[in-house]
Amino acid sequence: MAPIPGSGLAKGLAVTLRTMTKKSVTAQYPDAQPDLPPRTRGVIGLFEENCTVCMLCARECPDWCIYIDSHKETVPAAAPGGRERSRNVLDRFAIDFSLCMYCGICIEVCPFDALFWSPEFEYAETDIRDLTHERDKLREWMWTVPAPPALDPGAEDPKELATARKTADKLAAQQAPPATEPHADEQARAAERPTRPQGDSKQQTDQPKPDQPKPDQPKPDQPTPGQEGRE
């Protein structure tokens, strides 16, 4: 059956009319920013204070897009007679986002929580060499990292909080005032009290009472053996 002339045009106009009556769902970027999920893999932020220059992130990166430079610094002894120590000082931390494939391995292997995902994605450049961002830029992206999701009500407290509470309780116990000692007068009276010898209680039980005569002493109304013979 041959198609009716103009049927295709009519179908197209019908689709256009139906679309014109519906509400638009197109986000007018960049005037309207997209609502990104909190775990969006945009860029990587650096929290420099936690970085110990262990080089673990650079070694585990499959693209070798992380560049780290550092030097050693001698720290004097904290107490007299102590030993000096050396620590690593970060000089450069850069990520080449033209090579990064956003796998997140560097964030997962960091043992000190120095790297985080940021939802920022507006870092396009006209020159590919400008996609290597240094630590100053990575530091700015750190402040755009969203807060971690809340724990379940029945979940255990993080180990960091438990350790902090334990340390605070220990310091409070050390700073607490000592127990109150007895008054000086009471201490003096306790020192003046005579001490009883170890066998004193037994000696008192063996001694007769004042009202009773001693076993070897005769009663007053009975004469002694010598007096009875004289009489």
C-alpha positions as a Markdown table, in Angstrom:
| # | Residue | x | y | z |
|---|---|---|---|---|
| 1 | Met | 0.0 | 0.0 | 0.0 |
| 2 | Ala | 1.5 | 3.3 | -1.0 |
| 3 | Pro | 1.9 | 5.9 | 1.9 |
| 4 | Ile | -0.3 | 8.8 | 1.9 |
| 5 | Pro | 1.5 | 11.9 | 0.7 |
| 6 | Gly | 2.4 | 14.2 | 3.5 |
| 7 | Ser | 2.0 | 11.6 | 6.3 |
| 8 | Gly | 5.6 | 11.8 | 7.4 |
| 9 | Leu | 5.4 | 15.6 | 7.8 |
| 10 | Ala | 2.2 | 15.2 | 9.8 |
| 11 | Lys | 3.9 | 12.7 | 12.2 |
| 12 | Gly | 6.8 | 15.0 | 12.6 |
| 13 | Leu | 4.6 | 18.0 | 13.4 |
| 14 | Ala | 2.7 | 15.9 | 15.9 |
| 15 | Val | 5.9 | 15.0 | 17.8 |
| 16 | Thr | 6.9 | 18.7 | 17.8 |
| 17 | Leu | 3.5 | 19.7 | 19.2 |
| 18 | Arg | 3.7 | 17.1 | 22.0 |
| 19 | Thr | 7.2 | 18.1 | 23.0 |
| 20 | Met | 6.3 | 21.8 | 23.0 |
| 21 | Thr | 3.6 | 21.2 | 25.6 |
| 22 | Lys | 5.9 | 19.3 | 28.0 |
| 23 | Lys | 8.2 | 20.9 | 30.6 |
| 24 | Ser | 11.8 | 21.0 | 29.6 |
| 25 | Val | 14.2 | 18.8 | 31.6 |
| 26 | Thr | 17.4 | 20.1 | 30.0 |
| 27 | Ala | 19.9 | 21.6 | 32.5 |
| 28 | Gln | 21.1 | 25.0 | 31.1 |
| 29 | Tyr | 24.7 | 24.5 | 32.0 |
| 30 | Pro | 26.7 | 26.6 | 33.0 |
| 31 | Asp | 23.9 | 28.8 | 34.2 |
| 32 | Ala | 22.4 | 25.9 | 36.2 |
| 33 | Gln | 25.0 | 23.7 | 37.9 |
| 34 | Pro | 24.3 | 20.0 | 38.0 |
| 35 | Asp | 23.3 | 18.3 | 41.2 |
| 36 | Leu | 26.2 | 15.8 | 41.6 |
| 37 | Pro | 26.2 | 12.8 | 44.0 |
| 38 | Pro | 28.5 | 13.2 | 47.0 |
| 39 | Arg | 30.8 | 10.4 | 45.7 |
| 40 | Thr | 31.4 | 12.0 | 42.3 |
| 41 | Arg | 35.0 | 11.4 | 41.0 |
| 42 | Gly | 35.8 | 14.9 | 39.8 |
| 43 | Val | 39.3 | 15.8 | 40.9 |
| 44 | Ile | 41.7 | 14.7 | 43.7 |
| 45 | Gly | 42.2 | 17.1 | 46.7 |
| 46 | Leu | 45.3 | 17.1 | 48.8 |
| 47 | Phe | 45.3 | 17.6 | 52.6 |
| 48 | Glu | 49.0 | 18.4 | 52.9 |
| 49 | Glu | 49.2 | 18.2 | 56.7 |
| 50 | Asn | 48.5 | 14.5 | 56.6 |
| 51 | Cys | 51.0 | 13.7 | 53.9 |
| 52 | Thr | 54.2 | 12.0 | 55.2 |
| 53 | Val | 55.8 | 11.6 | 51.7 |
| 54 | Cys | 55.6 | 7.8 | 51.9 |
| 55 | Met | 55.4 | 7.7 | 48.1 |
| 56 | Leu | 52.8 | 4.9 | 48.3 |
| 57 | Cys | 50.3 | 6.8 | 46.1 |
| 58 | Ala | 53.0 | 7.5 | 43.4 |
| 59 | Arg | 54.2 | 3.8 | 43.4 |
| 60 | Glu | 50.7 | 2.4 | 43.1 |
| 61 | Cys | 49.4 | 4.7 | 40.4 |
| 62 | Pro | 49.0 | 2.7 | 37.2 |
| 63 | Asp | 49.5 | 5.8 | 35.0 |
| 64 | Trp | 52.5 | 7.3 | 36.9 |
| 65 | Cys | 50.7 | 10.7 | 36.9 |
| 66 | Ile | 51.7 | 11.7 | 40.4 |
| 67 | Tyr | 54.9 | 13.6 | 40.9 |
| 68 | Ile | 56.4 | 14.0 | 44.4 |
| 69 | Asp | 59.6 | 15.8 | 45.5 |
| 70 | Ser | 60.8 | 16.0 | 49.1 |
| 71 | His | 63.8 | 16.5 | 51.3 |
| 72 | Lys | 64.9 | 15.3 | 54.8 |
| 73 | Glu | 65.0 | 17.7 | 57.8 |
| 74 | Thr | 66.6 | 17.1 | 61.1 |
| 75 | Val | 64.3 | 17.5 | 64.1 |
| 76 | Pro | 66.1 | 18.3 | 67.4 |
| 77 | Ala | 65.6 | 16.2 | 70.5 |
| 78 | Ala | 62.5 | 16.9 | 72.5 |
| 79 | Ala | 64.2 | 16.3 | 75.8 |
| 80 | Pro | 67.8 | 16.8 | 77.0 |
| 81 | Gly | 69.9 | 13.7 | 76.2 |
| 82 | Gly | 67.5 | 12.6 | 73.5 |
| 83 | Arg | 68.3 | 11.5 | 70.0 |
| 84 | Glu | 67.7 | 13.7 | 67.0 |
| 85 | Arg | 65.3 | 12.5 | 64.4 |
| 86 | Ser | 64.8 | 13.1 | 60.7 |
| 87 | Arg | 61.5 | 13.6 | 58.8 |
| 88 | Asn | 60.5 | 14.1 | 55.2 |
| 89 | Val | 59.3 | 17.5 | 54.1 |
| 90 | Leu | 57.1 | 17.8 | 51.1 |
| 91 | Asp | 58.4 | 20.1 | 48.3 |
| 92 | Arg | 56.2 | 19.2 | 45.4 |
| 93 | Phe | 53.0 | 17.2 | 44.9 |
| 94 | Ala | 51.4 | 17.4 | 41.5 |
| 95 | Ile | 48.9 | 15.3 | 39.5 |
| 96 | Asp | 48.8 | 15.2 | 35.7 |
| 97 | Phe | 45.0 | 15.0 | 35.0 |
| 98 | Ser | 45.7 | 14.5 | 31.3 |
| 99 | Leu | 47.0 | 11.0 | 32.3 |
| 100 | Cys | 44.8 | 10.3 | 35.3 |
| 101 | Met | 42.1 | 7.7 | 34.6 |
| 102 | Tyr | 40.3 | 8.4 | 37.9 |
| 103 | Cys | 40.7 | 4.9 | 39.3 |
| 104 | Gly | 41.0 | 6.1 | 42.9 |
| 105 | Ile | 43.8 | 3.7 | 43.8 |
| 106 | Cys | 45.9 | 6.5 | 45.2 |
| 107 | Ile | 43.1 | 7.6 | 47.5 |
| 108 | Glu | 42.5 | 4.0 | 48.7 |
| 109 | Val | 46.2 | 3.2 | 49.4 |
| 110 | Cys | 47.0 | 6.4 | 51.2 |
| 111 | Pro | 47.5 | 5.3 | 54.9 |
| 112 | Phe | 47.2 | 8.8 | 56.4 |
| 113 | Asp | 44.0 | 10.1 | 54.6 |
| 114 | Ala | 45.8 | 12.8 | 52.7 |
| 115 | Leu | 43.9 | 12.4 | 49.4 |
| 116 | Phe | 40.2 | 12.8 | 48.8 |
| 117 | Trp | 37.7 | 12.9 | 45.9 |
| 118 | Ser | 36.2 | 16.3 | 45.1 |
| 119 | Pro | 33.1 | 16.7 | 42.9 |
| 120 | Glu | 34.8 | 19.6 | 41.1 |
| 121 | Phe | 35.0 | 19.0 | 37.3 |
| 122 | Glu | 35.5 | 22.5 | 35.8 |
| 123 | Tyr | 39.2 | 22.4 | 35.2 |
| 124 | Ala | 39.4 | 22.3 | 31.4 |
| 125 | Glu | 42.4 | 24.0 | 29.8 |
| 126 | Thr | 43.3 | 25.0 | 26.3 |
| 127 | Asp | 46.8 | 23.6 | 26.7 |
| 128 | Ile | 47.3 | 20.0 | 27.8 |
| 129 | Arg | 50.4 | 21.0 | 29.8 |
| 130 | Asp | 48.2 | 23.1 | 32.0 |
| 131 | Leu | 46.4 | 20.0 | 33.3 |
| 132 | Thr | 49.3 | 19.2 | 35.6 |
| 133 | His | 48.1 | 20.8 | 38.8 |
| 134 | Glu | 50.4 | 21.5 | 41.7 |
| 135 | Arg | 49.8 | 21.2 | 45.4 |
| 136 | Asp | 48.4 | 24.7 | 45.7 |
| 137 | Lys | 45.5 | 23.9 | 43.4 |
| 138 | Leu | 45.0 | 20.5 | 44.9 |
| 139 | Arg | 44.8 | 22.2 | 48.3 |
| 140 | Glu | 42.0 | 24.5 | 47.0 |
| 141 | Trp | 40.0 | 21.6 | 45.8 |
| 142 | Met | 40.4 | 20.0 | 49.3 |
| 143 | Trp | 37.9 | 22.5 | 50.7 |
| 144 | Thr | 35.2 | 21.4 | 48.2 |
| 145 | Val | 35.3 | 17.8 | 49.4 |
| 146 | Pro | 31.9 | 16.9 | 50.9 |
| 147 | Ala | 31.5 | 15.6 | 54.4 |
| 148 | Pro | 31.4 | 11.9 | 54.9 |
| 149 | Pro | 28.0 | 10.3 | 55.3 |
| 150 | Ala | 26.7 | 9.8 | 58.8 |
| 151 | Leu | 27.1 | 6.5 | 60.5 |
| 152 | Asp | 24.2 | 4.2 | 61.4 |
| 153 | Pro | 22.7 | 4.9 | 64.8 |
| 154 | Gly | 23.7 | 1.5 | 66.1 |
| 155 | Ala | 27.2 | 1.6 | 64.6 |
| 156 | Glu | 30.4 | 1.7 | 66.7 |
| 157 | Asp | 32.3 | 4.9 | 67.2 |
| 158 | Pro | 35.3 | 5.4 | 64.9 |
| 159 | Lys | 38.7 | 4.2 | 66.4 |
| 160 | Glu | 39.9 | 7.8 | 66.3 |
| 161 | Leu | 37.1 | 9.0 | 68.7 |
| 162 | Ala | 37.6 | 6.0 | 71.0 |
| 163 | Thr | 41.4 | 6.7 | 71.2 |
| 164 | Ala | 40.7 | 10.4 | 71.8 |
| 165 | Arg | 38.3 | 9.7 | 74.6 |
| 166 | Lys | 40.7 | 7.3 | 76.2 |
| 167 | Thr | 43.5 | 9.9 | 76.1 |
| 168 | Ala | 41.2 | 12.6 | 77.5 |
| 169 | Asp | 40.2 | 10.4 | 80.4 |
| 170 | Lys | 43.8 | 9.5 | 81.1 |
| 171 | Leu | 44.8 | 13.2 | 81.2 |
| 172 | Ala | 41.8 | 14.1 | 83.4 |
| 173 | Ala | 42.8 | 11.3 | 85.9 |
| 174 | Gln | 46.4 | 12.7 | 86.0 |
| 175 | Gln | 45.2 | 16.3 | 86.5 |
| 176 | Ala | 42.7 | 15.4 | 89.2 |
| 177 | Pro | 43.6 | 16.6 | 92.8 |
| 178 | Pro | 45.0 | 13.9 | 95.1 |
| 179 | Ala | 42.8 | 12.4 | 97.8 |
| 180 | Thr | 42.4 | 14.5 | 101.0 |
| 181 | Glu | 44.9 | 13.4 | 103.7 |
| 182 | Pro | 44.0 | 13.3 | 107.4 |
| 183 | His | 44.4 | 16.5 | 109.4 |
| 184 | Ala | 47.8 | 17.2 | 111.0 |
| 185 | Asp | 46.3 | 17.0 | 114.5 |
| 186 | Glu | 44.8 | 13.6 | 113.8 |
| 187 | Gln | 48.2 | 12.5 | 112.5 |
| 188 | Ala | 49.9 | 13.8 | 115.7 |
| 189 | Arg | 47.4 | 12.0 | 118.0 |
| 190 | Ala | 47.9 | 8.8 | 116.1 |
| 191 | Ala | 51.6 | 9.1 | 116.5 |
| 192 | Glu | 51.3 | 9.6 | 120.3 |
| 193 | Arg | 49.2 | 6.5 | 120.8 |
| 194 | Pro | 51.3 | 3.7 | 122.4 |
| 195 | Thr | 51.7 | 0.7 | 120.3 |
| 196 | Arg | 50.6 | -2.6 | 121.8 |
| 197 | Pro | 53.1 | -5.5 | 121.5 |
| 198 | Gln | 52.1 | -8.5 | 119.6 |
| 199 | Gly | 51.6 | -10.8 | 122.6 |
| 200 | Asp | 49.8 | -8.1 | 124.6 |
| 201 | Ser | 46.3 | -9.4 | 124.1 |
| 202 | Lys | 47.3 | -12.9 | 125.2 |
| 203 | Gln | 49.0 | -11.7 | 128.3 |
| 204 | Gln | 45.9 | -9.7 | 129.3 |
| 205 | Thr | 43.7 | -12.8 | 129.0 |
| 206 | Asp | 46.1 | -14.9 | 131.2 |
| 207 | Gln | 46.2 | -12.3 | 134.0 |
| 208 | Pro | 43.5 | -12.7 | 136.7 |
| 209 | Lys | 40.9 | -10.1 | 137.3 |
| 210 | Pro | 41.5 | -7.7 | 140.3 |
| 211 | Asp | 38.5 | -9.0 | 142.2 |
| 212 | Gln | 39.7 | -12.7 | 142.1 |
| 213 | Pro | 42.7 | -13.9 | 144.1 |
| 214 | Lys | 45.7 | -15.2 | 142.3 |
| 215 | Pro | 46.0 | -19.0 | 142.1 |
| 216 | Asp | 49.1 | -19.2 | 144.2 |
| 217 | Gln | 47.9 | -16.6 | 146.8 |
| 218 | Pro | 45.7 | -18.0 | 149.7 |
| 219 | Lys | 42.4 | -16.5 | 150.5 |
| 220 | Pro | 42.4 | -13.9 | 153.3 |
| 221 | Asp | 40.4 | -16.0 | 155.8 |
| 222 | Gln | 42.6 | -19.1 | 155.4 |
| 223 | Pro | 46.0 | -19.2 | 157.4 |
| 224 | Thr | 49.2 | -20.1 | 155.7 |
| 225 | Pro | 50.7 | -23.4 | 156.4 |
| 226 | Gly | 53.3 | -21.9 | 158.8 |
| 227 | Gln | 50.8 | -19.9 | 160.8 |
| 228 | Glu | 48.6 | -23.0 | 161.3 |
| 229 | Gly | 51.4 | -24.9 | 163.0 |
| 230 | Arg | 52.3 | -22.1 | 165.4 |
| 231 | Glu | 48.8 | -21.7 | 166.5 |
